[in-house]
PDB file of C-alpha atoms in Angstrom:
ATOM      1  CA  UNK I   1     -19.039  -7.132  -2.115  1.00 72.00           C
ATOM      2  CA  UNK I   2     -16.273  -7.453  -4.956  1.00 79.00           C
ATOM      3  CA  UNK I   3     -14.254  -4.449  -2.853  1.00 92.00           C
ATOM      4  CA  UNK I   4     -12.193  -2.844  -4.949  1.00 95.00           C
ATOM      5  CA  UNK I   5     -11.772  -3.730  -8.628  1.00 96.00           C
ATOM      6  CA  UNK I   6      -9.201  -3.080 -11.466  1.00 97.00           C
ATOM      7  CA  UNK I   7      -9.255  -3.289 -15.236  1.00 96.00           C
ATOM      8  CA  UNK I   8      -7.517  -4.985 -17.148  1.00 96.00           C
ATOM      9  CA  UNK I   9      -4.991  -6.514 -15.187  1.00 95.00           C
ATOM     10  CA  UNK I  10      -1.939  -6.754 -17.701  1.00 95.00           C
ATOM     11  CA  UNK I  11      -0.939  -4.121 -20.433  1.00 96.00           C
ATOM     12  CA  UNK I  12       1.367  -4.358 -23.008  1.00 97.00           C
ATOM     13  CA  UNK I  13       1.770  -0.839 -24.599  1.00 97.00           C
ATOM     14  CA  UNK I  14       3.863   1.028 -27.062  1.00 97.00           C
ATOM     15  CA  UNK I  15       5.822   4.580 -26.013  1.00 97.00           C
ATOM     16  CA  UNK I  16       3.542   7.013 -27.111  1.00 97.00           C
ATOM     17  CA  UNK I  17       0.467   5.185 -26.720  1.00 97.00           C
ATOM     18  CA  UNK I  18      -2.168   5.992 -24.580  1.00 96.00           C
ATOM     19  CA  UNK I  19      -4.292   4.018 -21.869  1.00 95.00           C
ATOM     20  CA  UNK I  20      -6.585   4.824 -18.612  1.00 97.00           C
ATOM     21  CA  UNK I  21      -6.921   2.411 -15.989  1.00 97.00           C
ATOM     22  CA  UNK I  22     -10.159   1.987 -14.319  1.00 97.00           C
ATOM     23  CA  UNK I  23     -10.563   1.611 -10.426  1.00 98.00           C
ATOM     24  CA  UNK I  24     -14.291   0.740  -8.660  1.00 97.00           C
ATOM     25  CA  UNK I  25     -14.641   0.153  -5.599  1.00 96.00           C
ATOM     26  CA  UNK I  26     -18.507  -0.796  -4.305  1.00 95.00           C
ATOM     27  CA  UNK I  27     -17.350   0.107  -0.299  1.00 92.00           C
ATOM     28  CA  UNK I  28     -18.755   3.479  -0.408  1.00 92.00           C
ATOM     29  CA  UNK I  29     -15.371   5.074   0.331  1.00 92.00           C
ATOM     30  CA  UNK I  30     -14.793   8.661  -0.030  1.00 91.00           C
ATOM     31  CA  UNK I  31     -10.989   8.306  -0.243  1.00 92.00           C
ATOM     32  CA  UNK I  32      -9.463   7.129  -3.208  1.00 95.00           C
ATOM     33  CA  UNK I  33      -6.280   6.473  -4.360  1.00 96.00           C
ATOM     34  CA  UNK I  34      -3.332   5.147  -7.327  1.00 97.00           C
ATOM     35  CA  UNK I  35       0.111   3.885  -6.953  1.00 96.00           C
ATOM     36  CA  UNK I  36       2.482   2.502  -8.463  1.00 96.00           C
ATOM     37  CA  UNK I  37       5.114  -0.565  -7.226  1.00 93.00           C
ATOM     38  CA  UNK I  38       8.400  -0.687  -8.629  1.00 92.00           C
ATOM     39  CA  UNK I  39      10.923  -3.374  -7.324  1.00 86.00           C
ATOM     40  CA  UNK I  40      13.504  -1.892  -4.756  1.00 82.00           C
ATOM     41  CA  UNK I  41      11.076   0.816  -4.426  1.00 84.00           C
ATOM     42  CA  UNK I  42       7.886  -0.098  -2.354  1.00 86.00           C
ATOM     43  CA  UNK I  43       4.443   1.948  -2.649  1.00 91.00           C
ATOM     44  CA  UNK I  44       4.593   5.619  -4.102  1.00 93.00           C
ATOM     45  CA  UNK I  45       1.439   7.695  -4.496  1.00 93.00           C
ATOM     46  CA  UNK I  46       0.494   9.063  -8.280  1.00 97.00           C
ATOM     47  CA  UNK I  47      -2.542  11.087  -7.150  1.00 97.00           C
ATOM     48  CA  UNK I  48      -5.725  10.355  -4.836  1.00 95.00           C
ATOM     49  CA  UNK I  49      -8.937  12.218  -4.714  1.00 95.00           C
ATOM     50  CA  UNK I  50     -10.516  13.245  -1.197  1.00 90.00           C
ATOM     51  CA  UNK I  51     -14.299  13.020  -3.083  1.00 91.00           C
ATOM     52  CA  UNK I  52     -16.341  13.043  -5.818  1.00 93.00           C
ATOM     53  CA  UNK I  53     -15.067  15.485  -8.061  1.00 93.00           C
ATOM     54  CA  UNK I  54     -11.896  16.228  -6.457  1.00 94.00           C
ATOM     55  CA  UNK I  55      -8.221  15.148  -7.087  1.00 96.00           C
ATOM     56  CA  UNK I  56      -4.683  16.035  -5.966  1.00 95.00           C
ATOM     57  CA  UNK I  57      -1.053  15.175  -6.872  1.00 95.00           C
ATOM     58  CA  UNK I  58       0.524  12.148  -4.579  1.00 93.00           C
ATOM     59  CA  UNK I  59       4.675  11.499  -5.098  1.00 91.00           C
ATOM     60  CA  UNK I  60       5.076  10.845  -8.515  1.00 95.00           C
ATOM     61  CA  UNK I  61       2.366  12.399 -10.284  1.00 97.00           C
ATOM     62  CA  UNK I  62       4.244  13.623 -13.651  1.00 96.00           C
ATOM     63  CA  UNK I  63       2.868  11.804 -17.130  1.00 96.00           C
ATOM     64  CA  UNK I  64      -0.408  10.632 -15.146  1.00 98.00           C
ATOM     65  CA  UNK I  65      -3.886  12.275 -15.224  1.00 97.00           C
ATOM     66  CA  UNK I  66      -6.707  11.238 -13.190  1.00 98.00           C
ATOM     67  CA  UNK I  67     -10.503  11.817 -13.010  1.00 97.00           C
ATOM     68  CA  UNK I  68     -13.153  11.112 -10.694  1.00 97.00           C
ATOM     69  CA  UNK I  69     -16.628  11.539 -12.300  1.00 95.00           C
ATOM     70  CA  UNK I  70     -18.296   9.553 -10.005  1.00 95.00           C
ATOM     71  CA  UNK I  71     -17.869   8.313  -6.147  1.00 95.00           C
ATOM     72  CA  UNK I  72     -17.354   5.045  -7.005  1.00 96.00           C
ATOM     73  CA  UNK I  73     -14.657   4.760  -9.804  1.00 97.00           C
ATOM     74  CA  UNK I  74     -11.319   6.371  -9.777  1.00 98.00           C
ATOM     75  CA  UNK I  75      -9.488   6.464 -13.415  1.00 98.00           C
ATOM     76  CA  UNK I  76      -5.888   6.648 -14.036  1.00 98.00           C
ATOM     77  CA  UNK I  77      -4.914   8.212 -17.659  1.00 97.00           C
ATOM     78  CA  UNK I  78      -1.422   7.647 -19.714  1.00 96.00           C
ATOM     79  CA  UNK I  79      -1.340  10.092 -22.427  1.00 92.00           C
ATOM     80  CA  UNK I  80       1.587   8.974 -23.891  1.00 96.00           C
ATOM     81  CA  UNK I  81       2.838   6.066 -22.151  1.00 96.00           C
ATOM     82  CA  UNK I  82       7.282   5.936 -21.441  1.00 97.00           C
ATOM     83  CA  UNK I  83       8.979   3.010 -20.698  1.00 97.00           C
ATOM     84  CA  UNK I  84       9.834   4.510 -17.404  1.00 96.00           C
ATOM     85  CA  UNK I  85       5.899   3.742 -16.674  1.00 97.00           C
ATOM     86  CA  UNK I  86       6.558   0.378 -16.911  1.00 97.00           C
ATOM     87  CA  UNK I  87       5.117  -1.013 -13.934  1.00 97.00           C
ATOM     88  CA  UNK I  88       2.152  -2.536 -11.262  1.00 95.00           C
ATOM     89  CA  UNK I  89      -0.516   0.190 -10.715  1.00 97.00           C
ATOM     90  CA  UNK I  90      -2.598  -0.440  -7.504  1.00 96.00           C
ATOM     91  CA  UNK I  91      -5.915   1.537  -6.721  1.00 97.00           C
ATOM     92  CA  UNK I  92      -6.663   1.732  -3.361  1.00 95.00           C
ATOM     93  CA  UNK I  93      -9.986   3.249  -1.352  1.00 94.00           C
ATOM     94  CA  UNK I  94     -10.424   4.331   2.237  1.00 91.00           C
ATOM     95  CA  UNK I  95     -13.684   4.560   4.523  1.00 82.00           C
ATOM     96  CA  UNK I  96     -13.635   8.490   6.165  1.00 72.00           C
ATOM     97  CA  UNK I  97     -15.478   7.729   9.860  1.00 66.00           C
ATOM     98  CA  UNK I  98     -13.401   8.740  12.837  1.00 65.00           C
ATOM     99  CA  UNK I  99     -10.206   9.907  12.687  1.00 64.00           C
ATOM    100  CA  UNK I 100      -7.409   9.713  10.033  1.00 63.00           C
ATOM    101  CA  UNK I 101      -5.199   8.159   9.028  1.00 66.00           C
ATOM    102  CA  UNK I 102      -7.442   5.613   7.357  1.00 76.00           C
ATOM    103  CA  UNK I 103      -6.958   1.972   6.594  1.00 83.00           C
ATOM    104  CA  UNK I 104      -6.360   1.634   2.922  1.00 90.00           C
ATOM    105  CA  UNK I 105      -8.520  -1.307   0.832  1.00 91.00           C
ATOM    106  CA  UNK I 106      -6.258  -2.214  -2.311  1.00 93.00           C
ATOM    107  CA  UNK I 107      -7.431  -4.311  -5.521  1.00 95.00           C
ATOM    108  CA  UNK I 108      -5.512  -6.542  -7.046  1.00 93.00           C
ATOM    109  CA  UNK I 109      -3.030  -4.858  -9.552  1.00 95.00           C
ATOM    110  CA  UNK I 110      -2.542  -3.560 -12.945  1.00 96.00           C
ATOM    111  CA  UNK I 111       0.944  -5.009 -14.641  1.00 96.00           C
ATOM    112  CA  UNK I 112       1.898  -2.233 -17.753  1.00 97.00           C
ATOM    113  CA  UNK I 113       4.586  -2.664 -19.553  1.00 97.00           C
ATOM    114  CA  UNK I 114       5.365  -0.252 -21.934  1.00 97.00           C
ATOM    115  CA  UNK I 115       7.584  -1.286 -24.791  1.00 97.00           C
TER     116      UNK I 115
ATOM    117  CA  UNK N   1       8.972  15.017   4.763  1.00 74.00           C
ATOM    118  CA  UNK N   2       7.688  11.665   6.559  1.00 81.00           C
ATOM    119  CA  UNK N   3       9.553   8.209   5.703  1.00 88.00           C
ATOM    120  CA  UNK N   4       9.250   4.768   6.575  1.00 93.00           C
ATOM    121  CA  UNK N   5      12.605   2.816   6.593  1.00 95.00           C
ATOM    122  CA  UNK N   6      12.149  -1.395   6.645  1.00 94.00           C
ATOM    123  CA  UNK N   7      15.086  -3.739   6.717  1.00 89.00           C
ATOM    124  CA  UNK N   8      16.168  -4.951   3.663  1.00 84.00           C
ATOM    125  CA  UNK N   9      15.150  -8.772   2.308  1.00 85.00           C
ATOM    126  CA  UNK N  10      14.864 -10.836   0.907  1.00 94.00           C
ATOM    127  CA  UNK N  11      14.598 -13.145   4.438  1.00 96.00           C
ATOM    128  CA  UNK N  12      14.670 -16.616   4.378  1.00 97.00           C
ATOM    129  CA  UNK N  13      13.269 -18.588   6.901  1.00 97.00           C
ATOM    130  CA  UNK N  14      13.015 -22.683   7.648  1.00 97.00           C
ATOM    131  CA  UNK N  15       8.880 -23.214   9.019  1.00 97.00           C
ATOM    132  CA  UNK N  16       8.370 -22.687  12.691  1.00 97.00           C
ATOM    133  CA  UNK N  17      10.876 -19.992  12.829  1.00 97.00           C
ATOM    134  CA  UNK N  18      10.815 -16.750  15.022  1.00 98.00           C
ATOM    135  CA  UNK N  19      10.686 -13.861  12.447  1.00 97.00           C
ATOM    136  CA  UNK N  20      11.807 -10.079  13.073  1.00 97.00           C
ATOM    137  CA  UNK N  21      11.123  -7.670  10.279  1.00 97.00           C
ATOM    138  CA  UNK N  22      12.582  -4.193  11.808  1.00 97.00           C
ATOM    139  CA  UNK N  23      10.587  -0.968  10.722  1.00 97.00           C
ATOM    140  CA  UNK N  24      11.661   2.677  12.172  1.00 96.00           C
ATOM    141  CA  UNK N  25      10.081   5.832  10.915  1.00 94.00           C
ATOM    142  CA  UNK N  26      10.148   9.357  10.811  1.00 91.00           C
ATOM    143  CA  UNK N  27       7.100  11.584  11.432  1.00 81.00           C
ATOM    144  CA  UNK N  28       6.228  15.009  13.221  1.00 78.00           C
ATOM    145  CA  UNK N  29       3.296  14.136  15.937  1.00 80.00           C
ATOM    146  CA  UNK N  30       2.032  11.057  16.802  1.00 83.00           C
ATOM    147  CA  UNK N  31       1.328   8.886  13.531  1.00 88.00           C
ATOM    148  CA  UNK N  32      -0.408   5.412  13.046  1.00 90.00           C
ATOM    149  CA  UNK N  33       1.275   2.791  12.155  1.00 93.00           C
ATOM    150  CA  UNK N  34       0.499  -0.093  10.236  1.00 94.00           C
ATOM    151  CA  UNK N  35       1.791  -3.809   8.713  1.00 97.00           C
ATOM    152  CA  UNK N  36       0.371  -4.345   4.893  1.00 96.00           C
ATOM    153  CA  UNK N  37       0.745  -7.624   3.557  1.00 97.00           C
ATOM    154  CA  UNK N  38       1.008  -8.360  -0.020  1.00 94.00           C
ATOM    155  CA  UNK N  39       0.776 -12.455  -1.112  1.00 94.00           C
ATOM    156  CA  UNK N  40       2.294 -13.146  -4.517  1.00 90.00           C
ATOM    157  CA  UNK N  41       0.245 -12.325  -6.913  1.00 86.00           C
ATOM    158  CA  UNK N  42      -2.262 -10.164  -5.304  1.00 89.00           C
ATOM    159  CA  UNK N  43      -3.087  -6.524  -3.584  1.00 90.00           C
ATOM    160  CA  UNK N  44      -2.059  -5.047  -0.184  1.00 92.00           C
ATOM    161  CA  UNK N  45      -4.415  -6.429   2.641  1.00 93.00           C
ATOM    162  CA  UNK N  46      -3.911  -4.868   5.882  1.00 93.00           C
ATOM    163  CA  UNK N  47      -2.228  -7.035   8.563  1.00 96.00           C
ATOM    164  CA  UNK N  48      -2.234  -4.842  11.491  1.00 95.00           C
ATOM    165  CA  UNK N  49      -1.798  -1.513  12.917  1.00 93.00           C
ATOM    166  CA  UNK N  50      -1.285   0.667  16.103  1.00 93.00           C
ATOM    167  CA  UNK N  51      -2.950   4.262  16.373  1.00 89.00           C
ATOM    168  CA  UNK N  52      -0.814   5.520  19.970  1.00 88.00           C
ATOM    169  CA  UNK N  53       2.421   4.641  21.608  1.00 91.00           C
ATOM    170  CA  UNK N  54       2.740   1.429  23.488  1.00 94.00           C
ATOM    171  CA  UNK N  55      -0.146  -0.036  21.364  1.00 94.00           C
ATOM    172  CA  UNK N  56       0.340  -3.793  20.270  1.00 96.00           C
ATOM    173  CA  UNK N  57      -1.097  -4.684  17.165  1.00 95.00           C
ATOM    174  CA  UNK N  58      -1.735  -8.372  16.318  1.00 97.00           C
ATOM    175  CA  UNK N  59      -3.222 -10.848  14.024  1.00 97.00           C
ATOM    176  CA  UNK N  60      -2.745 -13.816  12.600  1.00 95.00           C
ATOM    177  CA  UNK N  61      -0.141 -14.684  15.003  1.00 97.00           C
ATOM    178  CA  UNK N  62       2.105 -10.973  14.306  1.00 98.00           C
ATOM    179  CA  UNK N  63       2.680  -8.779  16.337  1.00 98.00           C
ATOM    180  CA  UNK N  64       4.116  -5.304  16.542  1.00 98.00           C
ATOM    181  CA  UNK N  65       4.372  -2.810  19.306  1.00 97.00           C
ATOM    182  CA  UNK N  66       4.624   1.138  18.601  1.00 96.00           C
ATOM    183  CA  UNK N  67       7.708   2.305  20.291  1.00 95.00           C
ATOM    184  CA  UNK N  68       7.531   6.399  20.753  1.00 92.00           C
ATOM    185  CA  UNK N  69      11.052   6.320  22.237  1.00 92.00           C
ATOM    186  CA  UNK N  70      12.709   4.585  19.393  1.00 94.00           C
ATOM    187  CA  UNK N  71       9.940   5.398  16.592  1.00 94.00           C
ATOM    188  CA  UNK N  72       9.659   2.120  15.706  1.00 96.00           C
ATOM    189  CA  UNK N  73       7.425  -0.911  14.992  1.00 97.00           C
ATOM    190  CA  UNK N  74       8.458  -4.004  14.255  1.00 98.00           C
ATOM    191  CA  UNK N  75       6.714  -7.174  13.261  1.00 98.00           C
ATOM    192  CA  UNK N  76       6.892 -10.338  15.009  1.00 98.00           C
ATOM    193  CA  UNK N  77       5.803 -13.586  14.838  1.00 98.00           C
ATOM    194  CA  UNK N  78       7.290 -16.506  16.947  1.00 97.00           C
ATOM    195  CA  UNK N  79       6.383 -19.761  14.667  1.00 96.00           C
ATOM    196  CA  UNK N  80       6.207 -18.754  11.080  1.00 97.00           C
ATOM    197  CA  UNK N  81       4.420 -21.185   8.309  1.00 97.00           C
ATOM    198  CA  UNK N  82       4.934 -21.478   4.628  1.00 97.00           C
ATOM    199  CA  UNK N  83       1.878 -19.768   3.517  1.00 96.00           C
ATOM    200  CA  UNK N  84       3.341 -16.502   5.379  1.00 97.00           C
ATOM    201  CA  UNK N  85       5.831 -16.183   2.801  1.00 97.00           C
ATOM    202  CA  UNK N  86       4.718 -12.936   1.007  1.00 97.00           C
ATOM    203  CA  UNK N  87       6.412  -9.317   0.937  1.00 95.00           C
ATOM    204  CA  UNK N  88       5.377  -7.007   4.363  1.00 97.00           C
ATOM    205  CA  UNK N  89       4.936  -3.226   4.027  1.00 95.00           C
ATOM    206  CA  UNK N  90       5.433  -1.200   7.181  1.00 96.00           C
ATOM    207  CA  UNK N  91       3.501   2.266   6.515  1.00 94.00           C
ATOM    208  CA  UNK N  92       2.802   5.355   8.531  1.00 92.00           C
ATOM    209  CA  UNK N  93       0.510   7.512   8.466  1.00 87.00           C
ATOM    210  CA  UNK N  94      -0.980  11.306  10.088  1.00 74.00           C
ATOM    211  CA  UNK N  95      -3.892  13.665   9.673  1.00 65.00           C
ATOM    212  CA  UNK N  96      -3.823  14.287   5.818  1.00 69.00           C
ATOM    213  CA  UNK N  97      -5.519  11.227   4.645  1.00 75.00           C
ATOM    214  CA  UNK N  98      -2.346   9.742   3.238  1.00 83.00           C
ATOM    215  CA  UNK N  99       0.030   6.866   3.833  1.00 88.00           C
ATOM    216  CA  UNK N 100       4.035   6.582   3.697  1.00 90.00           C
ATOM    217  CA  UNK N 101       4.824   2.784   2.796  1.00 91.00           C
ATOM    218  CA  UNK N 102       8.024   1.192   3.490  1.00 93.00           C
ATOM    219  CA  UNK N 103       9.766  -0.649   0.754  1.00 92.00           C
ATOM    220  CA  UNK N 104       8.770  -3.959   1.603  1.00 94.00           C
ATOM    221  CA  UNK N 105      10.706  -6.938   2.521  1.00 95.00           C
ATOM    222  CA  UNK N 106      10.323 -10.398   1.048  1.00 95.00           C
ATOM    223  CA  UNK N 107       9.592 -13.202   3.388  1.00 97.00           C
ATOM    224  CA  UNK N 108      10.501 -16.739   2.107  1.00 97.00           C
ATOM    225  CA  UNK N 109       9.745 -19.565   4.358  1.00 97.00           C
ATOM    226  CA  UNK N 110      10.595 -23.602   3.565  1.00 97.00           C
ATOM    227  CA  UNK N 111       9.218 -26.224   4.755  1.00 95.00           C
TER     228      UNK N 111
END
């Protein structure tokens, strides 16, 4: 199992530009989920989606759109990318069996910079 | 709303060291609780977690103990080695599917 999955893993874009991250994760997980990882400033949630089909706002969810089409992939969208986006995007996935909170599966990064 | 508060690094150690990295939260009900681990250059991987008060998590030599009384959960390990020098995420979370990380502390150990 590659677990969870990002492309690409480094960015460089210009302010205005546009960009969507893919996730895929091959776990089966219903739970789905993007951050972003600014120094000084741990983890904070973008948006996550609860199933196919189905997404909510996290944190920090303003100049982000997401979409998931299909269980297994997860797809963050810049429409016009800011400096203040500059940063590490992480996709993370979570397994639904028992009780929640759920244990979180995380690939390995997206570094944007945004110029 | 919920928050995780972790002590500040960046922490320095010399190998074979005892390490403390203090984590308190705040949280209605009973939350899990977990330790995240992040090595340079790569993703969160989980390191441990408690689901009820008075649970010890451990692995990999850490340990943590959820503390109801004092809402807090911090990690331990009495012998630390280079290779655990990475940046540790305490993170709660409840019912909604969602966690709460912690801001993450740097660990630097020398040989």
């Amino acid at each position: 199992n590659a677990g969870v999955t990002q492309t690409p893993k480094f960015r460089v874009l210009k302010t205005g530009q546009s960009m969507t991250l893919l996730c895929a994760q091959d776990m089966n997980h219903e739970y789905m989920y993007w951050y972003r990882q600014d120094p000084g400033m741990g983890l904070r949630l973008i948006h996550y989606s609860v199933g196919e089909g189905t997404t909510a706002k996290g944190e920090v969810p303003d100049g982000y759109n997401v979409s998931r089409l299909k269980k297994q992939n997860f797809l963050l969208g810049l429409e016009s990318a800011a400096p203040s986006q500059t940063s590490v995007y992480f996709c993370a996935s979570s397994y639904n069996s028992g009780s929640p909170p759920y244990e979180q599966y995380f690939g390995p990064g997206t570094r944007l910079t945004v110029t | 709303g919920n928050s995780v508060t972790q002590m500040e690094g960046p922490v320095t150690l010399s190998e074979e060291a005892f390490l403390t990295i203090n984590c308190t939260y705040t949280a209605t009900g009973y939350p899990s609780l977990f330790w995240y681990v992040q090595y340079p250059g790569e993703g969160l991987q989980l390191l441990l977690k408690a689901t009820k008060a008075d649970d010890k998590g451990s692995n990999k030599g850490f340990e943590a103990t959820y503390r109801k009384e004092t809402t807090s959960f911090h990690l331990e390990k009495g012998s630390v080695q280079v290779s655990d020098s990475a940046v540790y995420f305490c993170a709660e979370g409840g019912s909604n599917y969602k966690l709460t990380f912690g801001k993450g502390t740097l660990l630097t150990v020398n040989p």
